[in-house]
CSV table of C-alpha atoms in Angstrom, one decimal:
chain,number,residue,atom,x,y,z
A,72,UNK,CA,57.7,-17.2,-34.8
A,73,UNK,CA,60.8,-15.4,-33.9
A,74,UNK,CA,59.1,-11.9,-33.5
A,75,UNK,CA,57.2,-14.6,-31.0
A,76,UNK,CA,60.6,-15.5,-29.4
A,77,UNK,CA,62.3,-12.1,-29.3
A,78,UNK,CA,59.0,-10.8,-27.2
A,79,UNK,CA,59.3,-14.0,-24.8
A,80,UNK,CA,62.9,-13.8,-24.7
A,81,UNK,CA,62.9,-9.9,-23.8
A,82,UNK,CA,60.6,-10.8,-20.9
A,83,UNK,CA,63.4,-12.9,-19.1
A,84,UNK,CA,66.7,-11.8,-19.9
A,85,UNK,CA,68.6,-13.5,-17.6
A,86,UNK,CA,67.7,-17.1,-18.0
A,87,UNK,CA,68.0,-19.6,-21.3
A,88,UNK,CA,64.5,-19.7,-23.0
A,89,UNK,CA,63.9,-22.6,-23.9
A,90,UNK,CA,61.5,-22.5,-26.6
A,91,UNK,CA,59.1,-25.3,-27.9
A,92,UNK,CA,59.0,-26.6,-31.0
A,93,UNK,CA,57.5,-29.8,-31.5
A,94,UNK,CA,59.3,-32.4,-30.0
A,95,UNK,CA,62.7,-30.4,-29.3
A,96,UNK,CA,63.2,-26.7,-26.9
A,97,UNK,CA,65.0,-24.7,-29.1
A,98,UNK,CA,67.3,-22.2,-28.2
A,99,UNK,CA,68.5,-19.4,-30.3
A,100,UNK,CA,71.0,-16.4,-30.6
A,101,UNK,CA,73.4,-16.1,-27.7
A,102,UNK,CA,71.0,-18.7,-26.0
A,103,UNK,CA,72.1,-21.0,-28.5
A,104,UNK,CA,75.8,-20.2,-28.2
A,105,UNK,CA,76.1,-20.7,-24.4
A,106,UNK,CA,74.1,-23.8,-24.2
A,107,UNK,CA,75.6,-25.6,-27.4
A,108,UNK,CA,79.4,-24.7,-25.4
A,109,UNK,CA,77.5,-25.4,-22.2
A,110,UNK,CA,75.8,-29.1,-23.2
A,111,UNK,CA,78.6,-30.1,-26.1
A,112,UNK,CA,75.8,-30.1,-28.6
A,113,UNK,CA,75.8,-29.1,-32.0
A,114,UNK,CA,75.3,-25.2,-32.8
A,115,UNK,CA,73.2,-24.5,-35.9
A,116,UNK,CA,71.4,-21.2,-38.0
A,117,UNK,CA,68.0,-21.1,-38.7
A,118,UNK,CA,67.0,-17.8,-40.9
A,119,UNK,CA,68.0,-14.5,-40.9
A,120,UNK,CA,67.5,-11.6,-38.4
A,121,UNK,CA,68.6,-8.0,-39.3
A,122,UNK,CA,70.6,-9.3,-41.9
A,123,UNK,CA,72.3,-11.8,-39.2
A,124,UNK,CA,72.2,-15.9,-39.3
A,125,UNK,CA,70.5,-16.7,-36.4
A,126,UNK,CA,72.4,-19.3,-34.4
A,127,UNK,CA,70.2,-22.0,-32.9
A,128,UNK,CA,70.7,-25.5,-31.2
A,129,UNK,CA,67.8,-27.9,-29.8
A,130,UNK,CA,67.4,-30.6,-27.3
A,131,UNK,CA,64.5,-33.7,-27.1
A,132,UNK,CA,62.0,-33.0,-24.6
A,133,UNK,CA,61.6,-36.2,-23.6
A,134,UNK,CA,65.6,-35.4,-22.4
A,135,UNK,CA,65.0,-32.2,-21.4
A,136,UNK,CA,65.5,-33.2,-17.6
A,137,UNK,CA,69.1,-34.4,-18.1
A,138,UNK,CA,70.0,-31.7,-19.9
A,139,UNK,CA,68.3,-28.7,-17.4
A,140,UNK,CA,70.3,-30.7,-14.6
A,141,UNK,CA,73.9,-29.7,-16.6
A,142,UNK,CA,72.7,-26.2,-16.8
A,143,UNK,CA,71.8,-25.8,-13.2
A,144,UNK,CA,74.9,-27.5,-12.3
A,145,UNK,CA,76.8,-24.7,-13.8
A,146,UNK,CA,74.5,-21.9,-12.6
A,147,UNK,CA,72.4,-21.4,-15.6
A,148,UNK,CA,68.3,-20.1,-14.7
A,149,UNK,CA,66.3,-21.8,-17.7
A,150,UNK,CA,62.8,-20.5,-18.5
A,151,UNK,CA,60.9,-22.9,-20.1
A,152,UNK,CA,58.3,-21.9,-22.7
A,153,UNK,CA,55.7,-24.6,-23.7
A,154,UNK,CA,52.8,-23.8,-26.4
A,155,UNK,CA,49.7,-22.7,-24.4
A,156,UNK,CA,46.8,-23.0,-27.1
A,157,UNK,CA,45.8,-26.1,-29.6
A,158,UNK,CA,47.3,-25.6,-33.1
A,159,UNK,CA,43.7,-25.8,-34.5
A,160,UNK,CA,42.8,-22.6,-32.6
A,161,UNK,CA,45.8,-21.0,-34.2
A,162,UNK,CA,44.8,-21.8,-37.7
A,163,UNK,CA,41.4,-20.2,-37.1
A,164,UNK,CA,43.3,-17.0,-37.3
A,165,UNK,CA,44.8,-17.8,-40.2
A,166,UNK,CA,46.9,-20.1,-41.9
A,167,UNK,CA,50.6,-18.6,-40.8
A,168,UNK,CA,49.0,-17.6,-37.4
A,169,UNK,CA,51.9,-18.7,-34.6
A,170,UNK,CA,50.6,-20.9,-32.0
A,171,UNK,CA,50.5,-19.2,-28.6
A,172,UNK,CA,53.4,-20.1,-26.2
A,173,UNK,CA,54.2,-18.4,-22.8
A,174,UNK,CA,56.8,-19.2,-19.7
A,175,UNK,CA,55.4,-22.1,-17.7
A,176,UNK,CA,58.3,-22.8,-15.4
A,177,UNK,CA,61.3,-21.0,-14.4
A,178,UNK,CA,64.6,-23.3,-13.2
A,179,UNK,CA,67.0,-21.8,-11.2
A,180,UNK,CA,69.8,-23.4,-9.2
A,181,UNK,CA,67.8,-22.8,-5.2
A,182,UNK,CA,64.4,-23.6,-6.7
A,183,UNK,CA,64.6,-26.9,-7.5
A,184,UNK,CA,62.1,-29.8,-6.0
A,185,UNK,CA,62.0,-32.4,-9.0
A,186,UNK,CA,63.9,-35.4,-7.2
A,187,UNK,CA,66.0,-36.6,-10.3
A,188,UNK,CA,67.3,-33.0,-10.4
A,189,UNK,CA,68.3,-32.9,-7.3
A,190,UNK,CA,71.4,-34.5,-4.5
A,191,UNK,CA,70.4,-36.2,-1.9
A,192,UNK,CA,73.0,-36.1,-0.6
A,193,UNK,CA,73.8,-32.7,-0.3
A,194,UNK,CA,71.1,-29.4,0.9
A,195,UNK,CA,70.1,-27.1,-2.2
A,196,UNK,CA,70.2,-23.6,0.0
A,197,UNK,CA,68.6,-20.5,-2.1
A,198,UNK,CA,69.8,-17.4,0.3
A,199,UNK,CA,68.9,-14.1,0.0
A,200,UNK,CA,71.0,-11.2,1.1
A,201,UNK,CA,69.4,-7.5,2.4
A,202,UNK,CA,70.6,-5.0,4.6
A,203,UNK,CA,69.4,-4.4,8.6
A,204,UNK,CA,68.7,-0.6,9.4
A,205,UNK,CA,68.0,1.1,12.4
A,206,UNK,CA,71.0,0.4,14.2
A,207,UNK,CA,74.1,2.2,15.1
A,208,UNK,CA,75.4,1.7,11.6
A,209,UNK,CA,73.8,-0.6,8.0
A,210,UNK,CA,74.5,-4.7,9.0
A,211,UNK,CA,73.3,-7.0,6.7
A,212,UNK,CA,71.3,-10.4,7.2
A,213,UNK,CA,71.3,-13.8,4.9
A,214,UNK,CA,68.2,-16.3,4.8
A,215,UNK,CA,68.2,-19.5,2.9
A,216,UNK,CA,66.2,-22.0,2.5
A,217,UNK,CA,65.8,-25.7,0.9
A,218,UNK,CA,62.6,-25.5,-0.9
A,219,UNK,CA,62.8,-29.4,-1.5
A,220,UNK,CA,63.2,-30.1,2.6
A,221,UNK,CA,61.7,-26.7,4.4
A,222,UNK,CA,65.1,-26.0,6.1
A,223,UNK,CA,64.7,-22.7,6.6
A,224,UNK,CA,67.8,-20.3,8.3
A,225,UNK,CA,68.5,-16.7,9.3
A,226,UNK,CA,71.9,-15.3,10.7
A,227,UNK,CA,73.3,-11.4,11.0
A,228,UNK,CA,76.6,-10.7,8.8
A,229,UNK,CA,78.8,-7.9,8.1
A,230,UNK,CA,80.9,-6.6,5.1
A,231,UNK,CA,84.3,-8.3,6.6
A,232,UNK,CA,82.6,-11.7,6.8
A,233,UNK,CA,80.2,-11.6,4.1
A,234,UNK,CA,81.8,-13.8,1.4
A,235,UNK,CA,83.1,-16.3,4.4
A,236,UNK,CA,79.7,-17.0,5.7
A,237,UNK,CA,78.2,-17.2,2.0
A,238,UNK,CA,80.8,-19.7,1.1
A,239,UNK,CA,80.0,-21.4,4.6
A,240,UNK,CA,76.4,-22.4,3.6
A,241,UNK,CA,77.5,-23.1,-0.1
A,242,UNK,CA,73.9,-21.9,-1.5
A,243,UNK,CA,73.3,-22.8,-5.0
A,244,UNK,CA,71.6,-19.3,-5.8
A,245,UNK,CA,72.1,-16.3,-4.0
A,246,UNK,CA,69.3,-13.4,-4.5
A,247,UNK,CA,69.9,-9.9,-3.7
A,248,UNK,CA,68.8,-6.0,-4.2
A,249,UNK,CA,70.2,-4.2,-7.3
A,250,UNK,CA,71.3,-1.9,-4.7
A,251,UNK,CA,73.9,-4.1,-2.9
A,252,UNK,CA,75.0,-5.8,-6.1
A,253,UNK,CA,76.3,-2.6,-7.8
A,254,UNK,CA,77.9,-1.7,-4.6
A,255,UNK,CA,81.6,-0.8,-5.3
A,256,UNK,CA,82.5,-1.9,-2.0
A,257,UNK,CA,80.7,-5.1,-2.5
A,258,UNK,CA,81.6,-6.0,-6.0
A,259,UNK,CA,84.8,-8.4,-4.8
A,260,UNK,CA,82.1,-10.6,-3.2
A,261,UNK,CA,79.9,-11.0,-6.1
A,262,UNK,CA,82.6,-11.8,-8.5
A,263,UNK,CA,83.8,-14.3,-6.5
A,264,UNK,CA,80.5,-16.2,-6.2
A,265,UNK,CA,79.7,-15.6,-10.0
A,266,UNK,CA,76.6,-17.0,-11.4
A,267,UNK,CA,75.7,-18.0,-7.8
A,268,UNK,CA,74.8,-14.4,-7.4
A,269,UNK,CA,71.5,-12.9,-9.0
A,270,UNK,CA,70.7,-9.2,-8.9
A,271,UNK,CA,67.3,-8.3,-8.3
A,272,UNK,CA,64.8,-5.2,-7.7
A,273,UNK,CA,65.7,-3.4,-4.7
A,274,UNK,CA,61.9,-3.0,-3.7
A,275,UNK,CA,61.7,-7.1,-3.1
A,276,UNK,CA,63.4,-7.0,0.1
A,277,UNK,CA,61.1,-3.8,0.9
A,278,UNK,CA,60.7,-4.4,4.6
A,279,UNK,CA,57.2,-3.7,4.8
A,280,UNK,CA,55.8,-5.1,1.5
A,281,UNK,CA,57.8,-8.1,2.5
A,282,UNK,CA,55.7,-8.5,5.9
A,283,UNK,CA,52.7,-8.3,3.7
A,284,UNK,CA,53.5,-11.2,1.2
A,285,UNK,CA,54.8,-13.4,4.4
């Protein structure tokens, strides 16, 4: 089961897997740690790996909702991984045969659209940052968008006013290239915003494979 986890977990890094078992999502290992701190829950070990005590923690599904809320509401991205095959069909490989669980939802702070999770009273803006070429010299452009309403925004920024007109829309999740987020020159930005920020492959905001998608 944990070979299981490790291989699930390794496929999305950056967000808190939670795993199901039975009637709870369980987290483990640093997973465990920053949601027990996170949700004021109780922090447990469950086996050994490489010699280690595995730290664990668990929450009902049946109250998973209340507690994903708290962890988008501090800028967690939770994947959640359900079981995907019957138990039965398990045991026809054998009697210690793991059922088969995979990723059926990711939850991040801009791609919320369950109502209960949501304000409404206040937009939930995922933006995206990328860079303009072509001109006289590199600008760079934000789009953001409220997948819950279809607000949809563009607008042209520069290095001086980057953080002010991030900080201006208030998005809940900000997406951008590898590239720009390991910028030295950019780096002030990003610790300011925090978890807000997440980095991601460069060739995403590809111009041309992005026409293609769109």
């Amino acid at each position: 089961m944990m070979e299981q986890y490790i291989e699930i977990k390794a496929n999305n890094p950056d967000s808190l897997l939670f795993y199901r078992m039975g009637d709870f999502y369980e987290l483990f290992f640093e997973d465990a740690v920053d949601a027990s701190r996170a949700l004021g829950i109780t922090l447990t070990k469950r086996g050994q790996h490489m010699g280690q005590e595995i730290p664990m923690c668990g929450v009902p599904v049946h109250a998973a909702d209340d507690y994903l809320q708290k962890l988008i509401s501090l800028g967690f991205r939770v994947a959640v991984c359900e079981q995907v095959e019957d138990p039965a069909e398990a045991k026809k490989r054998g009697s210690k045969s793991v059922v088969r669980r995979d990723v059926v939802r990711l939850v991040t702070p801009g791609t919320l659209t369950e109502e209960k999770l949501l304000s409404p009273s206040e937009s939930n803006y995922l933006m995206a940052l990328s860079r303009i070429r072509g001109g006289a010299s590199p600008q760079l452009a934000l789009a953001w968008i409220d997948i819950s309403t279809g607000v949809f925004q563009l607008a042209e920024t520069e290095e001086a006013r980057l953080l002010a007109d991030i900080l201006r829309i208030e998005p809940r999740e900000l997406i951008v290239p590898d590239s720009i987020f390991f910028d030295p020159e950019l780096k002030p930005v990003f610790d300011v915003l925090g978890r807000v920020a997440v980095p991601q492959p460069a060739v995403l905001f590809d111009s041309a494979t992005a026409e293609n998608r769109l």
